[in-house]
PDB file of C-alpha atoms in Angstrom:
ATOM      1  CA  UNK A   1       1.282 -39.366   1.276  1.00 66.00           C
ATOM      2  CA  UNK A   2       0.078 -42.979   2.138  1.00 82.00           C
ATOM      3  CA  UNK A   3      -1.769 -43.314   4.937  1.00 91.00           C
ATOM      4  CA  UNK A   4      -1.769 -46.919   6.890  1.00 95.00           C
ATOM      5  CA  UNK A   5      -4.702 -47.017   9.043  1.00 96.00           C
ATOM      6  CA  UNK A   6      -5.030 -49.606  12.617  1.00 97.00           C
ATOM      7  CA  UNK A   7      -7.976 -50.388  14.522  1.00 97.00           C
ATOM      8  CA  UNK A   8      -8.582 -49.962  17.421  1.00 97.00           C
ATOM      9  CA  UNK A   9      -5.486 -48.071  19.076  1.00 97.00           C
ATOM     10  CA  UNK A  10      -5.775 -49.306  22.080  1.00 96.00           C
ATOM     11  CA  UNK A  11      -7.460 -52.597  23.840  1.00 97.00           C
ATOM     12  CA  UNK A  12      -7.521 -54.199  27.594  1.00 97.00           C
ATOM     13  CA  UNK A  13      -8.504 -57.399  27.500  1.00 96.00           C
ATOM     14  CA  UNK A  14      -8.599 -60.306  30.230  1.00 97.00           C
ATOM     15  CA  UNK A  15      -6.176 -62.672  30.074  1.00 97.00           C
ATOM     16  CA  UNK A  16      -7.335 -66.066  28.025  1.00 97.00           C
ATOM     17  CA  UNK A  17      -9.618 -64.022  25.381  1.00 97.00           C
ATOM     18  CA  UNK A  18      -9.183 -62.865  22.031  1.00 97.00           C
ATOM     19  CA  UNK A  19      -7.517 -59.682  20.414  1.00 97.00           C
ATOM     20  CA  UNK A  20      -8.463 -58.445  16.799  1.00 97.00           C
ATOM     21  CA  UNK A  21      -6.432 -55.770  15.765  1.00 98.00           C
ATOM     22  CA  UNK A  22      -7.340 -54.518  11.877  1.00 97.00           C
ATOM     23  CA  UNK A  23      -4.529 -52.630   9.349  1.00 96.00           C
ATOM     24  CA  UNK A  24      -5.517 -50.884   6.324  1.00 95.00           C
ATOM     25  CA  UNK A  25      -3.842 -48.945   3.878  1.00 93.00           C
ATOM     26  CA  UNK A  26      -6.686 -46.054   2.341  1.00 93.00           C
ATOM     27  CA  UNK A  27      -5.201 -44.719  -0.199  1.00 89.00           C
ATOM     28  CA  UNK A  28      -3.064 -47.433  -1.935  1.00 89.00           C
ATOM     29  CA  UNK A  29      -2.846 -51.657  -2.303  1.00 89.00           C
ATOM     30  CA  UNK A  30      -0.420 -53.192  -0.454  1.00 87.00           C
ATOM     31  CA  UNK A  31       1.227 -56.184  -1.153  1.00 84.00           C
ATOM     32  CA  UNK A  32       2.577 -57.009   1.784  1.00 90.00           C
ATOM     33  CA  UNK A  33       1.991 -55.874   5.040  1.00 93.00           C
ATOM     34  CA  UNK A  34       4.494 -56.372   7.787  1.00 95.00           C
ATOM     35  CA  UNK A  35       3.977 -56.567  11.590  1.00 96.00           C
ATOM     36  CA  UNK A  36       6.113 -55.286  14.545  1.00 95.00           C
ATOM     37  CA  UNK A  37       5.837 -55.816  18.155  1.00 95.00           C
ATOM     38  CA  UNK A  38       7.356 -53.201  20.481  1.00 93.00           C
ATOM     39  CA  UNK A  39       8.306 -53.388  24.266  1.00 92.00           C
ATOM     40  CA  UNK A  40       9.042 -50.483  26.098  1.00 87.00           C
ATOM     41  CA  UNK A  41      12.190 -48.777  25.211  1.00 83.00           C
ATOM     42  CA  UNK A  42      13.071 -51.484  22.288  1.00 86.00           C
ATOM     43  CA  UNK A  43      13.370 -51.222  18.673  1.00 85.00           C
ATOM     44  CA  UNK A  44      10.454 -52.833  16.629  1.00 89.00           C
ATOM     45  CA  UNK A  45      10.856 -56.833  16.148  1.00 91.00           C
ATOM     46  CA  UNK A  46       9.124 -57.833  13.262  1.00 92.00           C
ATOM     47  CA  UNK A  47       6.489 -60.712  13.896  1.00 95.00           C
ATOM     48  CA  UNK A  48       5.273 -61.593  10.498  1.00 95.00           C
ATOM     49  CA  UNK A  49       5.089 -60.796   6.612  1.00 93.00           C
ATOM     50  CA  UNK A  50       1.705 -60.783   5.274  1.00 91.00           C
ATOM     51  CA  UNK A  51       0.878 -61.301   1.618  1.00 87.00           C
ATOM     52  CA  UNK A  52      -2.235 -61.032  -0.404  1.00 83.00           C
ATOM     53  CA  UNK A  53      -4.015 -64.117  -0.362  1.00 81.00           C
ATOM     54  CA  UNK A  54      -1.171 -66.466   0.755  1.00 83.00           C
ATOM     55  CA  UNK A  55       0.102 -67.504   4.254  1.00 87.00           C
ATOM     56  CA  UNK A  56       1.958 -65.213   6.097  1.00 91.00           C
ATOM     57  CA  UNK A  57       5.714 -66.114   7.032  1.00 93.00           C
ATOM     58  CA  UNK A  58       6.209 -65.824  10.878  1.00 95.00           C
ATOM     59  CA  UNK A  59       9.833 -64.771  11.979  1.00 94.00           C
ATOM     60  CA  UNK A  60      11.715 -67.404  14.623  1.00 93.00           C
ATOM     61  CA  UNK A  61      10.266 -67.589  17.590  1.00 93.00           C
ATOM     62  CA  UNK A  62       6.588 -65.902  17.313  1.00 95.00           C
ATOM     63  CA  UNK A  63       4.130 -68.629  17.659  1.00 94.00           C
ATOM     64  CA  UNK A  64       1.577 -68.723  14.187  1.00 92.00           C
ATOM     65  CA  UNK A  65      -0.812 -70.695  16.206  1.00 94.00           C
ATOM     66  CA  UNK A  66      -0.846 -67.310  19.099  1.00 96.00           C
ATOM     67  CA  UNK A  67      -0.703 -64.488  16.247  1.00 97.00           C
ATOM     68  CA  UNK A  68      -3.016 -65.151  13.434  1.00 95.00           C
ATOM     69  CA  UNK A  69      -2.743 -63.155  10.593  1.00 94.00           C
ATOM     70  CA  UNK A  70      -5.063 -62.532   7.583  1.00 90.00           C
ATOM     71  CA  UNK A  71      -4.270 -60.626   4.665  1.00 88.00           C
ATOM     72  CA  UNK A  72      -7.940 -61.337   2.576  1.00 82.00           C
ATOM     73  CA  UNK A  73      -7.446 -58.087   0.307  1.00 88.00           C
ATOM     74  CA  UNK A  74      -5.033 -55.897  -0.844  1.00 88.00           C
ATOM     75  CA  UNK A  75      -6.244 -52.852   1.656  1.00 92.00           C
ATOM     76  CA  UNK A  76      -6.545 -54.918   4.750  1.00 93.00           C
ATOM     77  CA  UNK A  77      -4.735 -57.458   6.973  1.00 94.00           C
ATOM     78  CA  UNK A  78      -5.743 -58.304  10.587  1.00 95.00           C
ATOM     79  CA  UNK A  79      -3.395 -60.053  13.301  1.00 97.00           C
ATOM     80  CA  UNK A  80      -5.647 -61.765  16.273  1.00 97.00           C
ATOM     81  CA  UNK A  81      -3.712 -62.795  19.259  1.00 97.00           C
ATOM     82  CA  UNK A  82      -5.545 -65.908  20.352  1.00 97.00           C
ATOM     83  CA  UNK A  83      -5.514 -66.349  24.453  1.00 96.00           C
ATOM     84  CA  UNK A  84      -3.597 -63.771  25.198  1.00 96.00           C
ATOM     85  CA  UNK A  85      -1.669 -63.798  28.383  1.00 96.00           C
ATOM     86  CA  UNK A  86      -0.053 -60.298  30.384  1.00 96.00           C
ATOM     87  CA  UNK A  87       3.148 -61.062  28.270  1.00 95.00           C
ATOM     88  CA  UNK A  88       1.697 -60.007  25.275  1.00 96.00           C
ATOM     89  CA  UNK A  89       1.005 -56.595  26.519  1.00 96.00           C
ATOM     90  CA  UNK A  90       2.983 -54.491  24.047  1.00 96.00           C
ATOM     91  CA  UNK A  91       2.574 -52.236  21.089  1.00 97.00           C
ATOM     92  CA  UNK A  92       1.620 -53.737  17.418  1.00 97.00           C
ATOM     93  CA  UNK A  93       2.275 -51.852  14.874  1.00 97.00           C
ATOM     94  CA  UNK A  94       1.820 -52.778  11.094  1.00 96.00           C
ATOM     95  CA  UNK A  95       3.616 -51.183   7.950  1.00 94.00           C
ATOM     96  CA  UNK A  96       2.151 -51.413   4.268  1.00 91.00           C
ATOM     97  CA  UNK A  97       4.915 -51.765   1.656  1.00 86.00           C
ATOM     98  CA  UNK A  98       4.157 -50.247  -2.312  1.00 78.00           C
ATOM     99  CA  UNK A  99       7.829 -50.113  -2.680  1.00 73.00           C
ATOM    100  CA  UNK A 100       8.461 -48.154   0.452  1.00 78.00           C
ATOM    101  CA  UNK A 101       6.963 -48.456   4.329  1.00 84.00           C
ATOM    102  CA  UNK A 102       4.487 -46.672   5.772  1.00 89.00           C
ATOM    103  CA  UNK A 103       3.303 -47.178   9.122  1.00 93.00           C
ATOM    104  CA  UNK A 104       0.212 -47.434  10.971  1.00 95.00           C
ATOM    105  CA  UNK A 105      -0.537 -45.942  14.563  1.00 96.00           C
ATOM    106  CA  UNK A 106      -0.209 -48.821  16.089  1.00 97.00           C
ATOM    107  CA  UNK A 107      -2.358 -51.069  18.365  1.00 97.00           C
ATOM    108  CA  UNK A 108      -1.200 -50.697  22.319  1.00 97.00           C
ATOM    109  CA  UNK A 109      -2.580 -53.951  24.136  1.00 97.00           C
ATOM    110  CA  UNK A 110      -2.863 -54.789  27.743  1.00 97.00           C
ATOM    111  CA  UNK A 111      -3.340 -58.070  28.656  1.00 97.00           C
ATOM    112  CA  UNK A 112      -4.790 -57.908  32.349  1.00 97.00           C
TER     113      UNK A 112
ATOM    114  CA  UNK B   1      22.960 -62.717  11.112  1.00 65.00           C
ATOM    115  CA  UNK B   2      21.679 -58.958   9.364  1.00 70.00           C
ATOM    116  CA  UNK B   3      22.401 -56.255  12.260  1.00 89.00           C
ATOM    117  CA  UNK B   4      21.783 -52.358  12.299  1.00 94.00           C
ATOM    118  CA  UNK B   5      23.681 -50.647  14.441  1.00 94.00           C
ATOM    119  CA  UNK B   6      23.082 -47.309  16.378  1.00 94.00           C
ATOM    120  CA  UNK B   7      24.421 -45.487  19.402  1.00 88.00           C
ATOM    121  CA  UNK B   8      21.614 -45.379  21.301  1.00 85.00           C
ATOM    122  CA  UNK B   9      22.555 -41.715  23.218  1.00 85.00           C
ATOM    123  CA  UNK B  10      21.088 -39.793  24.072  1.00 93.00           C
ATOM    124  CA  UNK B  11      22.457 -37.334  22.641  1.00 96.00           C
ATOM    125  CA  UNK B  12      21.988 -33.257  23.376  1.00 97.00           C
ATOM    126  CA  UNK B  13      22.226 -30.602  21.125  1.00 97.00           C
ATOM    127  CA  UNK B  14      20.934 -27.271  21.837  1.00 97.00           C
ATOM    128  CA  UNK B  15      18.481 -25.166  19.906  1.00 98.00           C
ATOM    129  CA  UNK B  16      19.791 -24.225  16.408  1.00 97.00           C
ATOM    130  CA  UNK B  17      22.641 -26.607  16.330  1.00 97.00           C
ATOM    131  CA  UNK B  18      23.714 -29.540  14.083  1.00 97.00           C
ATOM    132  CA  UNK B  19      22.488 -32.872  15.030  1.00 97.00           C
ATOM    133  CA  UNK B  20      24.699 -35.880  13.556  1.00 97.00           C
ATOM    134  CA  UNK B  21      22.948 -39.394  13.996  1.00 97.00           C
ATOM    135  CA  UNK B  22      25.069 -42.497  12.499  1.00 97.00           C
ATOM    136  CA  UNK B  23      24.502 -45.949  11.732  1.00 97.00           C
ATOM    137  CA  UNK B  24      26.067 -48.980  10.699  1.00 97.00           C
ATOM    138  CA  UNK B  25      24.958 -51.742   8.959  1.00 96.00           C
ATOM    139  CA  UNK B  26      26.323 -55.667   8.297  1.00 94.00           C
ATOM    140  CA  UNK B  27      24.717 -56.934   5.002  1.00 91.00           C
ATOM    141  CA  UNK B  28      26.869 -55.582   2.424  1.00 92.00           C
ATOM    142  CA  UNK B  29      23.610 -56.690  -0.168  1.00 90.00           C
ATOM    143  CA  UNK B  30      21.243 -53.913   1.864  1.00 92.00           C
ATOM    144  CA  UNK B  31      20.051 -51.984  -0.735  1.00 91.00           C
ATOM    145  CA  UNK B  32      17.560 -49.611   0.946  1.00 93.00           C
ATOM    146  CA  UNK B  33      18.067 -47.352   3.374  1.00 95.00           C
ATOM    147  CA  UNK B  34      15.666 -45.390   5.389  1.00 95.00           C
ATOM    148  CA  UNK B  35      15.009 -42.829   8.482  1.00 96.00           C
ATOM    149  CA  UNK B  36      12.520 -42.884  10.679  1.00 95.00           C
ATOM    150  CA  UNK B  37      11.518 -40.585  13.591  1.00 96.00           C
ATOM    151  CA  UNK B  38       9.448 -41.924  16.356  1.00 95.00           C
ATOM    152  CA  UNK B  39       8.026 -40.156  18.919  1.00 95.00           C
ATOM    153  CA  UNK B  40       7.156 -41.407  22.658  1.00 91.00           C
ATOM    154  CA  UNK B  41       4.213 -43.544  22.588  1.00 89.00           C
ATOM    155  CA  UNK B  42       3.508 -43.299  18.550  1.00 93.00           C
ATOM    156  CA  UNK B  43       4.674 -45.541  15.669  1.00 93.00           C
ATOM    157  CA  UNK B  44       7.544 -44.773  13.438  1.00 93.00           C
ATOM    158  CA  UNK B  45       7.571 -41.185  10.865  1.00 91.00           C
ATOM    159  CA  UNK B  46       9.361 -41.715   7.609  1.00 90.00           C
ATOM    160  CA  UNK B  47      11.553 -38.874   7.576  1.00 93.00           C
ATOM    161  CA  UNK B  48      14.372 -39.624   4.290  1.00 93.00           C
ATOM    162  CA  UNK B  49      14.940 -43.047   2.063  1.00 93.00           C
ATOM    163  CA  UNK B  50      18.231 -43.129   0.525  1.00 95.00           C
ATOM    164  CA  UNK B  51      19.345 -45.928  -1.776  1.00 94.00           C
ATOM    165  CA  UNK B  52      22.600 -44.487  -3.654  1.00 94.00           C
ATOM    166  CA  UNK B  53      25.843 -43.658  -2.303  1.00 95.00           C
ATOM    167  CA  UNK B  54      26.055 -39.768  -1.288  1.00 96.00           C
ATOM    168  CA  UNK B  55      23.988 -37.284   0.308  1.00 96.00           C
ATOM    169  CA  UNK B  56      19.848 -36.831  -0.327  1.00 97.00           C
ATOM    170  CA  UNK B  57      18.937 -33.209   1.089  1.00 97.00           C
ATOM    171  CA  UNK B  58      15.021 -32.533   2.211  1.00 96.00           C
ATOM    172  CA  UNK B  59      14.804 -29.399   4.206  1.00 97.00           C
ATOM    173  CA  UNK B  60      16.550 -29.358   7.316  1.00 97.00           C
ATOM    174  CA  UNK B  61      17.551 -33.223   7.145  1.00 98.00           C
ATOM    175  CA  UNK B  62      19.889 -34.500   5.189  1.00 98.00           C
ATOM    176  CA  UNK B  63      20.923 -38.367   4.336  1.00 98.00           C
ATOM    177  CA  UNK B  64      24.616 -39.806   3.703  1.00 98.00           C
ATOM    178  CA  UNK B  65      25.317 -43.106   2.356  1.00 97.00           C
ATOM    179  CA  UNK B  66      28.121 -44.861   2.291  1.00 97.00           C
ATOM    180  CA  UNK B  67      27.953 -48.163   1.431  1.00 95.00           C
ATOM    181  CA  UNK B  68      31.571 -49.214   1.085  1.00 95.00           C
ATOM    182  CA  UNK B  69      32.126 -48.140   4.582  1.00 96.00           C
ATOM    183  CA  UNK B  70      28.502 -49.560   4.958  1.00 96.00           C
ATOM    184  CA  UNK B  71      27.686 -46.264   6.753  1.00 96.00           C
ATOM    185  CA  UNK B  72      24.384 -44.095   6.719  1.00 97.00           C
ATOM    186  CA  UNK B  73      23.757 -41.230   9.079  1.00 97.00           C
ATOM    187  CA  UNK B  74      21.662 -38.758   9.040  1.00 98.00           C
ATOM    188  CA  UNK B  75      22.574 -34.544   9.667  1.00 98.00           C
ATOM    189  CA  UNK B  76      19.528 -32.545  10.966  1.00 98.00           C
ATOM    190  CA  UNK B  77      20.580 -28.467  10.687  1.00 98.00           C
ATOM    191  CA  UNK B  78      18.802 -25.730  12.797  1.00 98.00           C
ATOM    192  CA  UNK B  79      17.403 -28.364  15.328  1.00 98.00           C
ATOM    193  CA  UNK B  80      14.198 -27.652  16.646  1.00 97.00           C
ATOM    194  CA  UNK B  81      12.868 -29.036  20.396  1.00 97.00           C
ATOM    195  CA  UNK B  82       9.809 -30.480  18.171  1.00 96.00           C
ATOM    196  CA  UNK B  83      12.887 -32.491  17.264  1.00 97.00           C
ATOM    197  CA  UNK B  84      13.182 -34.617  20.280  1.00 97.00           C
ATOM    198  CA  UNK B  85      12.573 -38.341  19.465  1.00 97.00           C
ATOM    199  CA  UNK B  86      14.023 -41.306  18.968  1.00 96.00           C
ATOM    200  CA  UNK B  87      15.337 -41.891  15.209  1.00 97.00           C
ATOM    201  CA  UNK B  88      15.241 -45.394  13.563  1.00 96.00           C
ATOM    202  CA  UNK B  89      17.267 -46.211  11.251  1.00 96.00           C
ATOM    203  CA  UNK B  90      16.144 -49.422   9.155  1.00 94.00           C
ATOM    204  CA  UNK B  91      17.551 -51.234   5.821  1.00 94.00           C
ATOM    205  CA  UNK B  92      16.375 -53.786   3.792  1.00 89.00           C
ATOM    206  CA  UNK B  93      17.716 -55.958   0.834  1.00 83.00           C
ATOM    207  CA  UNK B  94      15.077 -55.130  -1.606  1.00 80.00           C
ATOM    208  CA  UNK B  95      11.905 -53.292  -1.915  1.00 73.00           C
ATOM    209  CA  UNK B  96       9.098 -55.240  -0.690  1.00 76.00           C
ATOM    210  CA  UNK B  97      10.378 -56.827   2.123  1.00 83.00           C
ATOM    211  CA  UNK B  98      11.107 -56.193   5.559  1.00 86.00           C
ATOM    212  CA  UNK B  99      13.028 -53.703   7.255  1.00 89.00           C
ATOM    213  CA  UNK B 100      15.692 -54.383   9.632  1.00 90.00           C
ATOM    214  CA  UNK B 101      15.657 -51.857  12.446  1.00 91.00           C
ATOM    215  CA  UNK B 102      18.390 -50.358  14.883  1.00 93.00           C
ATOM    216  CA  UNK B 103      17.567 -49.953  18.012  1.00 91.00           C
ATOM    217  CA  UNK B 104      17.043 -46.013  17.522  1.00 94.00           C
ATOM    218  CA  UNK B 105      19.118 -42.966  19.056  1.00 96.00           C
ATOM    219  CA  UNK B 106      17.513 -40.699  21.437  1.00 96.00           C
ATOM    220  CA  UNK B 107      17.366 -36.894  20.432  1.00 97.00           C
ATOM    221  CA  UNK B 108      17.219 -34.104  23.128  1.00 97.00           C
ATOM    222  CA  UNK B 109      16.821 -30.921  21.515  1.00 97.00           C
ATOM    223  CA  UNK B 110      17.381 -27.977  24.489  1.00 95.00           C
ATOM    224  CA  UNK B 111      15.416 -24.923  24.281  1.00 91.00           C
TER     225      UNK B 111
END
């Protein structure tokens, strides 16, 4: 099956620096790439659609200036939250669509 | 505004029994349908996809779609603890894009 890769699964950071987190699909090209946030006992919200070599669309109310994303190939597409603060603690997960979703392991951040 | 909808339990069954999850959906132009188990802690399983009216059978889980009733649930026979998870149901209007998630239904599978 495809396999939807994250990096790294977990991070603690300080509060002000920089988060990286890295998605890659390994066995197929995606597309698009999608990516959820997910607080504690909550469904996923979707942040942000990510296509190949274009701009990513941000969903209302998620801050493209806080959550950068970069989708420079067709394997990989990276989200960096830029100062993060102890709000943004939560779990990122991406999915890479080839028709249907498949899910990475998702990134859990704590912002201390 | 597109909505999935899902009682969110939890709901007990005991070992061996018939598990019945349901969902609703709003956007009568959802043309995808989809499954997903998640466990505590770990992203989202893609268990069934479904995208025509009727029932998909794989193994011990079986899909219904309705769409005139704009219905899917899902039917999980001889449930196992290794069962116990939350189940995500998600839809989208086309393949490609993204998936609109319920807010899940909590599985307790008694041993």
């Amino acid at each position: 099956g495809a396999v939807v890769s994250q990096h790294p699964s977990w991070v603690i950071c300080k509060s002000g620096t920089s988060v990286k987190i890295e998605c890659r699909s390994l066995d197929f090209q995606a597309t698009t790439m999608f990516w959820y946030r997910q607080f504690p006992k909550q469904s996923l919200m979707l942040m942000a659609t990510s296509n190949e070599g274009s701009k990513a669309t941000y969903e209302q109310g998620v801050e493209k200036d806080k959550f950068l994303i970069n989708h420079a190939s067709l394997t990989l597409s990276t989200l960096t939250v830029t100062s993060a603060h102890p709000e943004d603690s939560s779990f990122y997960i991406c999915s890479a669509s080839s028709g249907e979703q498949y899910f990475g392991p998702g990134t859990r951040l704590t912002v201390t | 505004q597109k909505e999935v909808e899902q009682n969110s339990g939890p709901l007990s069954v005991p070992e061996g029994a018939i598990a019945s999850l349901n969902c609703t959906y709003s956007d009568r132009g959802s043309q995808s349908f989809f499954w997903y188990r998640q466990y505590s802690g770990k992203s989202p399983e893609l268990i069934m996809s479904i995208y025509s009216n009727g029932d998909k059978e794989d193994g011990r889980f079986t899909a219904q779609l309705n769409k005139a009733s704009q219905y899917v649930s899902l039917l999980i026979r001889d449930s196992q603890p290794s069962d116990s998870a939350t189940y995500l149901c998600a839809v989208n209007l086309q393949a490609g894009t993204a998936l609109i998630f319920g807010k899940g239904t909590t599985l307790s599978v008694s041993s």
